CSV table of C-alpha atoms and ligand atoms in Angstrom, one decimal:
chain,number,residue,atom,x,y,z
A,1,MET,CA,-21.3,18.2,21.7
A,2,PRO,CA,-19.4,20.5,19.3
A,3,THR,CA,-21.4,23.6,18.5
A,4,THR,CA,-22.8,23.8,14.9
A,5,PRO,CA,-20.9,26.4,13.0
A,6,ALA,CA,-22.8,28.9,10.9
A,7,SER,CA,-20.9,28.0,7.8
A,8,CYS,CA,-18.6,25.5,6.2
A,9,GLU,CA,-15.7,25.7,3.8
A,10,THR,CA,-15.9,22.4,1.8
A,11,LEU,CA,-18.5,19.8,1.1
A,12,TRP,CA,-17.8,16.4,-0.4
A,13,THR,CA,-21.0,14.7,-1.6
A,14,HIS,CA,-22.2,11.5,-3.2
A,15,ALA,CA,-19.4,9.3,-1.6
A,16,GLN,CA,-19.3,5.8,-0.2
A,17,LEU,CA,-18.3,7.0,3.2
A,18,ALA,CA,-16.4,4.4,5.2
A,19,THR,CA,-16.5,6.4,8.4
A,20,MET,CA,-14.9,3.6,10.5
A,21,ARG,CA,-16.9,4.9,13.5
A,22,GLU,CA,-18.1,2.1,15.7
A,23,ASP,CA,-21.8,2.3,15.0
A,24,GLY,CA,-22.6,-1.4,14.3
A,25,ASN,CA,-22.5,-1.0,10.5
A,26,ALA,CA,-19.7,-2.7,8.5
A,27,TYR,CA,-17.0,0.0,8.0
A,28,GLY,CA,-19.4,2.5,9.6
A,29,MET,CA,-20.6,2.9,6.1
A,30,VAL,CA,-22.8,5.8,4.9
A,31,ASN,CA,-24.0,5.0,1.4
A,32,ASP,CA,-24.2,8.1,-0.8
A,33,GLY,CA,-22.8,10.1,2.0
A,34,ALA,CA,-21.6,13.7,2.4
A,35,VAL,CA,-19.1,15.2,4.7
A,36,ALA,CA,-18.7,19.0,5.4
A,37,ILE,CA,-15.5,20.6,6.6
A,38,ASN,CA,-14.8,23.8,8.5
A,39,ASP,CA,-11.7,25.1,10.1
A,40,GLY,CA,-9.8,21.8,9.6
A,41,GLU,CA,-12.5,19.7,11.2
A,42,ILE,CA,-15.5,17.7,10.2
A,43,CYS,CA,-18.6,19.9,11.0
A,44,TRP,CA,-21.3,17.7,9.5
A,45,LEU,CA,-21.7,14.2,8.1
A,46,GLY,CA,-24.6,12.1,6.8
A,47,PRO,CA,-26.5,11.0,3.7
A,48,SER,CA,-26.2,13.4,0.8
A,49,ALA,CA,-30.0,13.7,0.7
A,50,ASP,CA,-29.9,15.1,4.2
A,51,VAL,CA,-27.3,17.9,3.8
A,52,PRO,CA,-28.8,20.8,5.8
A,53,ASP,CA,-29.3,24.2,4.1
A,54,TRP,CA,-26.7,26.0,6.2
A,55,VAL,CA,-24.1,23.5,4.8
A,56,SER,CA,-25.1,23.6,1.1
A,57,GLU,CA,-25.6,27.4,1.1
A,58,SER,CA,-22.3,28.3,2.8
A,59,ALA,CA,-19.9,25.7,1.3
A,60,ARG,CA,-17.3,27.6,-0.8
A,61,GLU,CA,-16.2,24.4,-2.6
A,62,ILE,CA,-18.4,21.4,-3.4
A,63,VAL,CA,-16.7,18.1,-4.6
A,64,ASP,CA,-18.9,15.5,-6.2
A,65,CYS,CA,-17.2,12.1,-5.4
A,66,ARG,CA,-19.4,10.3,-8.0
A,67,GLY,CA,-20.1,7.3,-5.8
A,68,GLN,CA,-16.5,6.6,-5.0
A,69,LEU,CA,-15.0,5.6,-1.6
A,70,VAL,CA,-14.0,8.1,1.1
A,71,THR,CA,-12.1,6.9,4.2
A,72,PRO,CA,-10.4,8.6,7.1
A,73,GLY,CA,-6.7,9.5,6.4
A,74,LEU,CA,-4.6,6.5,7.0
A,75,ILE,CA,-2.4,6.2,10.0
A,76,ASP,CA,1.0,4.3,10.1
A,77,CYS,CA,1.4,3.9,13.9
A,78,HIS,CA,4.9,2.1,13.9
A,79,THR,CA,7.8,3.2,11.8
A,80,HIS,CA,11.6,3.7,12.0
A,81,LEU,CA,11.6,6.1,9.1
A,82,VAL,CA,14.7,8.2,10.1
A,83,TYR,CA,18.0,6.4,9.7
A,84,GLY,CA,21.3,6.7,7.9
A,85,GLY,CA,22.5,4.4,5.1
A,86,ASP,CA,20.7,1.2,4.0
A,87,ARG,CA,21.2,-2.5,4.4
A,88,VAL,CA,20.8,-3.5,0.8
A,89,ASN,CA,24.3,-5.0,0.5
A,90,GLU,CA,23.6,-7.2,3.5
A,91,PHE,CA,20.4,-8.3,1.9
A,92,GLU,CA,22.3,-9.3,-1.2
A,93,GLN,CA,25.1,-11.1,0.8
A,94,ARG,CA,22.5,-13.1,2.8
A,95,LEU,CA,20.8,-14.3,-0.4
A,96,LYS,CA,24.3,-15.3,-1.7
A,97,GLY,CA,24.6,-17.5,1.4
A,98,ALA,CA,26.4,-15.4,4.1
A,99,SER,CA,25.4,-16.2,7.7
A,100,TYR,CA,24.2,-13.6,10.3
A,101,GLU,CA,27.5,-14.1,12.1
A,102,GLU,CA,29.6,-13.4,9.0
A,103,ILE,CA,27.5,-10.3,8.3
A,104,ALA,CA,27.8,-9.1,11.9
A,105,ARG,CA,31.6,-9.7,11.9
A,106,ALA,CA,31.8,-7.6,8.7
A,107,GLY,CA,30.1,-4.7,10.7
A,108,GLY,CA,26.6,-5.3,9.3
A,109,GLY,CA,23.2,-5.6,11.1
A,110,ILE,CA,21.9,-2.9,13.3
A,111,LYS,CA,25.5,-1.8,14.1
A,112,ALA,CA,25.8,-0.6,10.5
A,113,THR,CA,22.7,1.5,10.7
A,114,VAL,CA,23.8,2.9,14.1
A,115,ASN,CA,27.1,4.0,12.6
A,116,ALA,CA,25.6,5.5,9.5
A,117,THR,CA,23.0,7.4,11.6
A,118,ARG,CA,25.6,8.7,14.0
A,119,GLU,CA,27.7,9.9,11.0
A,120,GLY,CA,24.8,11.3,9.0
A,121,THR,CA,24.0,15.0,9.2
A,122,ALA,CA,20.5,16.2,10.1
A,123,GLU,CA,20.2,17.3,6.5
A,124,SER,CA,21.1,14.0,5.0
A,125,LEU,CA,18.8,12.1,7.4
A,126,TYR,CA,16.0,14.5,6.6
A,127,ALA,CA,16.4,14.1,2.8
A,128,ALA,CA,16.4,10.3,3.0
A,129,ALA,CA,13.5,10.1,5.4
A,130,ARG,CA,11.5,12.6,3.4
A,131,SER,CA,11.5,10.4,0.3
A,132,ARG,CA,10.3,7.4,2.4
A,133,LEU,CA,7.6,9.7,4.0
A,134,HIS,CA,6.3,10.8,0.7
A,135,SER,CA,6.0,7.3,-0.6
A,136,LEU,CA,3.7,6.5,2.4
A,137,MET,CA,1.8,9.8,2.0
A,138,GLU,CA,1.0,9.0,-1.7
A,139,GLU,CA,-1.2,6.3,-0.4
A,140,GLY,CA,-3.3,8.6,1.8
A,141,VAL,CA,-1.3,8.4,5.0
A,142,THR,CA,-2.0,11.6,7.1
A,143,THR,CA,-0.4,10.5,10.4
A,144,ILE,CA,2.9,8.7,10.9
A,145,GLU,CA,4.7,7.6,14.1
A,146,ILE,CA,8.5,7.8,13.9
A,147,LYS,CA,10.9,6.2,16.4
A,148,SER,CA,14.4,7.1,17.3
A,149,GLY,CA,16.7,4.1,18.3
A,150,TYR,CA,19.5,4.1,15.8
A,151,GLY,CA,21.6,6.7,17.7
A,152,LEU,CA,21.9,4.9,21.0
A,153,ASN,CA,23.6,7.9,22.5
A,154,THR,CA,22.1,11.2,23.7
A,155,ASP,CA,23.2,13.4,20.8
A,156,THR,CA,22.2,11.1,18.0
A,157,GLU,CA,18.8,10.2,19.6
A,158,ILE,CA,18.1,13.9,19.8
A,159,LYS,CA,19.2,14.4,16.2
A,160,MET,CA,16.9,11.7,15.0
A,161,LEU,CA,13.9,13.1,16.9
A,162,GLU,CA,14.6,16.6,15.7
A,163,VAL,CA,14.6,15.3,12.1
A,164,ALA,CA,11.3,13.6,12.8
A,165,ARG,CA,9.8,16.8,14.2
A,166,GLU,CA,11.1,18.7,11.1
A,167,LEU,CA,9.4,16.2,8.8
A,168,GLY,CA,6.1,17.1,10.6
A,169,ASP,CA,6.8,20.9,10.4
A,170,LYS,CA,7.6,20.9,6.7
A,171,ASN,CA,5.2,18.4,5.2
A,172,PRO,CA,1.4,18.2,5.3
A,173,VAL,CA,1.2,15.2,7.7
A,174,ASP,CA,1.1,14.7,11.5
A,175,ILE,CA,4.2,13.1,13.0
A,176,VAL,CA,4.1,11.4,16.4
A,177,THR,CA,7.6,10.9,17.8
A,178,THR,CA,8.8,8.1,20.0
A,179,PHE,CA,12.0,7.7,22.0
A,180,LEU,CA,13.4,4.2,21.4
A,181,GLY,CA,16.8,4.5,23.1
A,182,ALA,CA,16.3,0.9,24.5
A,183,HIS,CA,16.3,-0.6,21.0
A,184,ALA,CA,19.7,-2.3,21.2
A,185,THR,CA,22.9,-2.0,23.3
A,186,PRO,CA,25.4,0.3,21.6
A,187,PRO,CA,28.9,-1.2,21.0
A,188,GLU,CA,30.5,1.0,23.7
A,189,TYR,CA,28.2,-0.6,26.3
A,190,ALA,CA,28.6,-4.2,25.0
A,191,GLY,CA,28.1,-6.6,27.9
A,192,ARG,CA,27.0,-3.7,30.2
A,193,GLU,CA,23.2,-3.6,29.4
A,194,ASP,CA,22.2,-2.4,32.9
A,195,GLU,CA,24.6,0.5,32.7
A,196,TYR,CA,23.2,1.5,29.3
A,197,ILE,CA,19.7,1.5,30.7
A,198,ASP,CA,20.9,3.6,33.6
A,199,TYR,CA,22.4,6.1,31.2
A,200,LEU,CA,19.1,6.3,29.3
A,201,CYS,CA,17.1,6.7,32.5
A,202,ASP,CA,19.5,9.3,34.1
A,203,GLU,CA,20.6,11.3,31.2
A,204,THR,CA,19.0,10.8,27.7
A,205,LEU,CA,15.3,10.4,28.4
A,206,PRO,CA,15.0,13.3,31.0
A,207,LEU,CA,16.8,15.6,28.5
A,208,ILE,CA,14.7,14.5,25.6
A,209,ALA,CA,11.5,15.0,27.7
A,210,SER,CA,12.7,18.5,28.8
A,211,LEU,CA,13.2,19.4,25.1
A,212,GLY,CA,9.7,18.2,24.2
A,213,LEU,CA,11.1,15.9,21.5
A,214,ALA,CA,9.2,12.7,22.3
A,215,ASP,CA,5.5,12.1,22.4
A,216,GLN,CA,5.9,8.6,23.8
A,217,VAL,CA,8.5,6.0,24.9
A,218,ASP,CA,9.1,2.5,23.4
A,219,ALA,CA,11.6,-0.3,24.1
A,220,PHE,CA,12.6,-3.7,22.6
A,221,CYS,CA,11.9,-6.5,25.0
A,222,GLU,CA,13.5,-9.7,23.8
A,223,ARG,CA,16.3,-12.1,24.6
A,224,ILE,CA,18.5,-10.3,22.1
A,225,ALA,CA,17.6,-6.9,23.4
A,226,PHE,CA,16.3,-6.0,26.9
A,227,SER,CA,14.6,-7.9,29.8
A,228,THR,CA,11.3,-7.0,31.3
A,229,GLN,CA,13.1,-5.7,34.4
A,230,GLN,CA,15.2,-3.3,32.2
A,231,VAL,CA,12.1,-2.3,30.3
A,232,THR,CA,10.2,-1.6,33.6
A,233,LYS,CA,13.0,0.6,34.7
A,234,ILE,CA,12.9,2.9,31.7
A,235,PHE,CA,9.1,2.8,31.6
A,236,SER,CA,9.0,4.0,35.2
A,237,VAL,CA,11.1,7.0,34.3
A,238,ALA,CA,8.8,7.7,31.2
A,239,GLN,CA,5.8,7.5,33.5
A,240,ARG,CA,7.3,10.0,35.9
A,241,LEU,CA,7.9,12.3,33.0
A,242,GLY,CA,4.3,11.9,31.8
A,243,LEU,CA,5.1,10.1,28.6
A,244,PRO,CA,2.8,7.2,27.3
A,245,LEU,CA,4.3,3.8,26.7
A,246,LYS,CA,4.5,1.2,23.9
A,247,LEU,CA,6.7,-1.9,23.5
A,248,HIS,CA,8.2,-4.2,20.8
A,249,ALA,CA,7.2,-7.4,22.4
A,250,GLU,CA,7.0,-11.2,21.7
A,251,GLN,CA,8.5,-10.9,18.3
A,252,LEU,CA,11.0,-13.8,18.6
A,253,SER,CA,10.0,-15.4,22.0
A,254,ASP,CA,7.5,-15.1,24.8
A,255,SER,CA,9.3,-13.0,27.3
A,256,LYS,CA,6.1,-11.7,28.9
A,257,GLY,CA,7.0,-8.1,27.9
A,258,ALA,CA,3.5,-7.4,26.5
A,259,LEU,CA,2.0,-8.5,29.8
A,260,ARG,CA,4.3,-6.1,31.7
A,261,ALA,CA,3.6,-3.2,29.3
A,262,ALA,CA,-0.2,-3.7,29.5
A,263,ASN,CA,0.0,-3.8,33.2
A,264,MET,CA,1.8,-0.5,33.1
A,265,GLY,CA,-1.0,1.0,30.9
A,266,ALA,CA,0.9,0.9,27.6
A,267,LEU,CA,-1.0,2.4,24.6
A,268,SER,CA,0.2,-0.6,22.4
A,269,VAL,CA,2.3,-3.7,22.3
A,270,ASP,CA,3.8,-4.4,18.8
A,271,HIS,CA,4.8,-7.6,16.8
A,272,LEU,CA,3.3,-10.3,19.1
A,273,GLU,CA,4.0,-13.4,17.1
A,274,TYR,CA,4.9,-15.3,20.3
A,275,LEU,CA,2.2,-13.7,22.6
A,276,ALA,CA,0.4,-16.4,24.6
A,277,PRO,CA,-3.3,-16.5,23.9
A,278,GLU,CA,-4.0,-16.7,27.7
A,279,ASP,CA,-2.2,-13.3,28.1
A,280,VAL,CA,-4.6,-11.5,25.7
A,281,PRO,CA,-7.3,-10.6,28.2
A,282,VAL,CA,-4.7,-8.5,30.1
A,283,LEU,CA,-4.3,-6.3,27.0
A,284,LYS,CA,-8.1,-5.9,26.8
A,285,ALA,CA,-8.3,-5.1,30.5
A,286,HIS,CA,-5.9,-2.2,30.2
A,287,GLY,CA,-7.1,-0.9,26.8
A,288,THR,CA,-3.7,-1.8,25.2
A,289,ALA,CA,-3.8,-2.0,21.4
A,290,ALA,CA,-2.1,-4.9,19.5
A,291,VAL,CA,0.0,-3.6,16.6
A,292,LEU,CA,0.6,-6.2,13.9
A,293,LEU,CA,3.6,-5.8,11.6
A,294,PRO,CA,3.2,-8.1,8.6
A,295,GLY,CA,6.1,-6.5,6.7
A,296,ALA,CA,8.6,-7.8,9.3
A,297,PHE,CA,6.8,-11.2,9.4
A,298,TYR,CA,7.2,-11.4,5.6
A,299,PHE,CA,10.8,-10.1,5.3
A,300,LEU,CA,12.1,-12.4,8.1
A,301,ARG,CA,10.2,-15.3,6.7
A,302,GLU,CA,8.5,-15.8,10.1
A,303,THR,CA,6.0,-18.7,10.3
A,304,LYS,CA,4.7,-18.3,13.9
A,305,LEU,CA,1.4,-16.3,13.7
A,306,PRO,CA,0.2,-13.8,16.3
A,307,PRO,CA,-2.8,-15.1,18.3
A,308,ILE,CA,-5.3,-13.4,16.0
A,309,ASP,CA,-8.3,-15.4,17.1
A,310,ALA,CA,-7.7,-14.7,20.8
A,311,LEU,CA,-7.2,-11.0,20.1
A,312,ARG,CA,-10.4,-10.9,18.0
A,313,GLU,CA,-12.4,-12.8,20.6
A,314,ALA,CA,-11.2,-10.5,23.4
A,315,GLY,CA,-12.0,-7.4,21.4
A,316,VAL,CA,-8.4,-6.0,21.6
A,317,PRO,CA,-8.0,-3.2,19.0
A,318,MET,CA,-5.8,-4.6,16.2
A,319,ALA,CA,-3.7,-2.1,14.4
A,320,ILE,CA,-1.5,-2.7,11.3
A,321,ALA,CA,1.7,-0.7,10.6
A,322,SER,CA,4.6,-0.8,8.1
A,323,ASP,CA,7.4,-1.0,10.7
A,324,SER,CA,9.4,0.7,7.9
A,325,ASN,CA,13.1,0.1,8.8
A,326,PRO,CA,16.2,-0.9,6.9
A,327,GLY,CA,16.9,-4.2,8.7
A,328,SER,CA,13.6,-6.2,8.9
A,329,SER,CA,10.9,-4.3,7.1
A,330,PRO,CA,12.1,-2.1,4.2
A,331,VAL,CA,8.5,-1.1,3.4
A,332,GLY,CA,7.3,2.0,1.6
A,333,SER,CA,3.6,1.0,1.2
A,334,LEU,CA,1.0,0.8,3.9
A,335,LEU,CA,-1.6,-0.6,1.4
A,336,LEU,CA,0.7,-3.6,0.8
A,337,MET,CA,0.5,-4.2,4.6
A,338,LEU,CA,-3.3,-4.6,4.3
A,339,SER,CA,-2.8,-7.3,1.6
A,340,MET,CA,-0.2,-9.1,3.8
A,341,ALA,CA,-2.4,-8.8,6.9
A,342,SER,CA,-5.3,-10.3,5.1
A,343,ARG,CA,-3.4,-13.2,3.6
A,344,TYR,CA,-0.9,-14.0,6.3
A,345,PHE,CA,-3.0,-13.1,9.4
A,346,GLN,CA,-6.4,-13.8,7.9
A,347,LEU,CA,-7.7,-10.4,9.0
A,348,THR,CA,-10.9,-9.3,7.2
A,349,PRO,CA,-10.8,-6.3,4.9
A,350,GLU,CA,-12.8,-4.4,7.5
A,351,GLU,CA,-10.3,-5.3,10.2
A,352,CYS,CA,-7.4,-4.3,7.9
A,353,LEU,CA,-8.9,-0.9,7.3
A,354,ALA,CA,-9.7,-0.4,11.0
A,355,GLY,CA,-6.0,-1.4,11.6
A,356,VAL,CA,-4.7,1.6,9.7
A,357,THR,CA,-7.4,4.1,10.8
A,358,LEU,CA,-9.3,3.9,14.1
A,359,ASN,CA,-7.2,1.2,15.8
A,360,ALA,CA,-4.0,2.8,14.7
A,361,ALA,CA,-5.3,6.0,16.3
A,362,LYS,CA,-5.9,4.1,19.5
A,363,ALA,CA,-2.4,2.7,19.4
A,364,LEU,CA,-1.2,6.3,19.4
A,365,GLY,CA,-3.7,7.7,21.9
A,366,LEU,CA,-5.2,9.9,19.1
A,367,ASP,CA,-8.6,8.3,18.7
A,368,THR,CA,-10.5,11.3,20.1
A,369,GLN,CA,-9.2,13.4,17.2
A,370,ALA,CA,-8.4,11.1,14.3
A,371,GLY,CA,-8.9,7.6,12.9
A,372,SER,CA,-12.6,7.9,11.9
A,373,LEU,CA,-14.9,10.3,10.2
A,374,GLU,CA,-17.0,11.9,12.9
A,375,VAL,CA,-18.1,15.5,13.7
A,376,GLY,CA,-15.5,17.3,15.7
A,377,LYS,CA,-12.6,15.1,14.5
A,378,LEU,CA,-9.8,16.3,12.2
A,379,ALA,CA,-10.7,16.6,8.5
A,380,ASN,CA,-8.2,14.0,7.3
A,381,LEU,CA,-9.9,12.3,4.4
A,382,VAL,CA,-8.9,10.2,1.4
A,383,LEU,CA,-10.9,9.9,-1.8
A,384,TRP,CA,-10.2,6.6,-3.6
A,385,ASN,CA,-10.8,5.5,-7.2
A,386,ILE,CA,-12.8,2.5,-6.0
A,387,THR,CA,-16.2,2.0,-4.5
A,388,ASN,CA,-15.7,-1.1,-2.2
A,389,PRO,CA,-13.4,-0.7,0.8
A,390,ALA,CA,-12.4,-4.4,0.6
A,391,GLU,CA,-10.4,-3.4,-2.6
A,392,LEU,CA,-7.8,-1.7,-0.4
A,393,SER,CA,-6.9,-5.2,1.0
A,394,TYR,CA,-7.5,-7.1,-2.2
A,395,GLY,CA,-5.3,-5.2,-4.7
A,396,ILE,CA,-1.6,-5.8,-4.7
A,397,GLY,CA,0.6,-3.0,-5.8
A,398,TYR,CA,-2.2,-0.7,-6.9
A,399,ASN,CA,-2.5,2.8,-5.5
A,400,PRO,CA,-6.1,3.9,-6.0
A,401,CYS,CA,-5.6,7.1,-3.9
A,402,ARG,CA,-7.1,10.1,-5.8
A,403,LYS,CA,-7.3,13.0,-3.4
A,404,VAL,CA,-6.1,13.5,0.2
A,405,MET,CA,-7.4,16.2,2.5
A,406,TYR,CA,-5.2,17.0,5.5
A,407,ARG,CA,-6.6,19.1,8.3
A,408,GLY,CA,-9.2,20.6,5.9
A,409,SER,CA,-6.8,21.3,2.9
A,410,VAL,CA,-6.4,19.1,-0.1
A,411,ARG,CA,-2.7,18.4,-0.4
B,1,ZN,ZN1,9.8,-1.7,15.1
């Protein structure tokens, strides 16, 4: 139990507190609730009528939320925010009728992003990613995961992760970095995928780990990317280095990557349109979260749905993320993902909000410190201009975010 401090800095009162703690109430709701903050953490929480004297007498700032909604800071647990260039010309060419092959032959696709990322300076990558970051932050996002994976060589993967770290150092937001060297095979290793995996295992990943640049390790397991055997190889190195795992799995086919990742104790498996319902209990058994990415589902005009009913019945934590990337999910709004998750995947508004708070924290291994409003957790809070949390999934293109507190300070 955290010790009760003798004083608090800030008190928010008269709020509809959607705590998202798992207490049996929908949204963990506290009607007419109050939350007290001290030293960047929540030090008291409960009904406004029960605020203890030590809180009300010591609070230096009291904010009357006038009955409006307060939620935990939102968490975007799967993004590719740092990259060079864009793919807007390719988007336009495709809509004019060009085929994937024609675009690939003209140097498009992921190859274009890899080239632009290799050529980009750290400064230019930072500036482009910062504007995408701010668009997410304006909707109350206080934690964002950012992957490498457009460098595909040691120097550029390091450059991407350094830019991601710098975004966290210079902006009021927590950044979780993920090494995704096994995202695609770079042109210089074409046809030699095993050699590329050996290069990542022997050189790139150990160096990145020694520099402390990655908090976790991801890979893309798919017919067009890497096999479960290749993924297992890089995951084994990650485990030796003490780095948690996650996997892009079952996006285009059922290659049993999610099963392998869960059996290796992965924090999350992501995409999952082709996950077999009978494999879902393995995710539950290993505490692996399912990260759903409705932006990519939408942008690629996918029609195969992830096995939502099986995930729900098994009690697998379902997270929702933007998958913000130039090729398959050029998304700058996490709230739009709630709308898409509710309409395409039939998630309830409560499941949608849990997907970008507590369950997103679980997908990042951060649920002991973030993702819900509870005493002892980080004071990451959003005050919204609405009263009903279902409005966050219902509205399309609105941003009702009024005030964001990050680690105890309003930003
Ligand atoms: Zn992704």
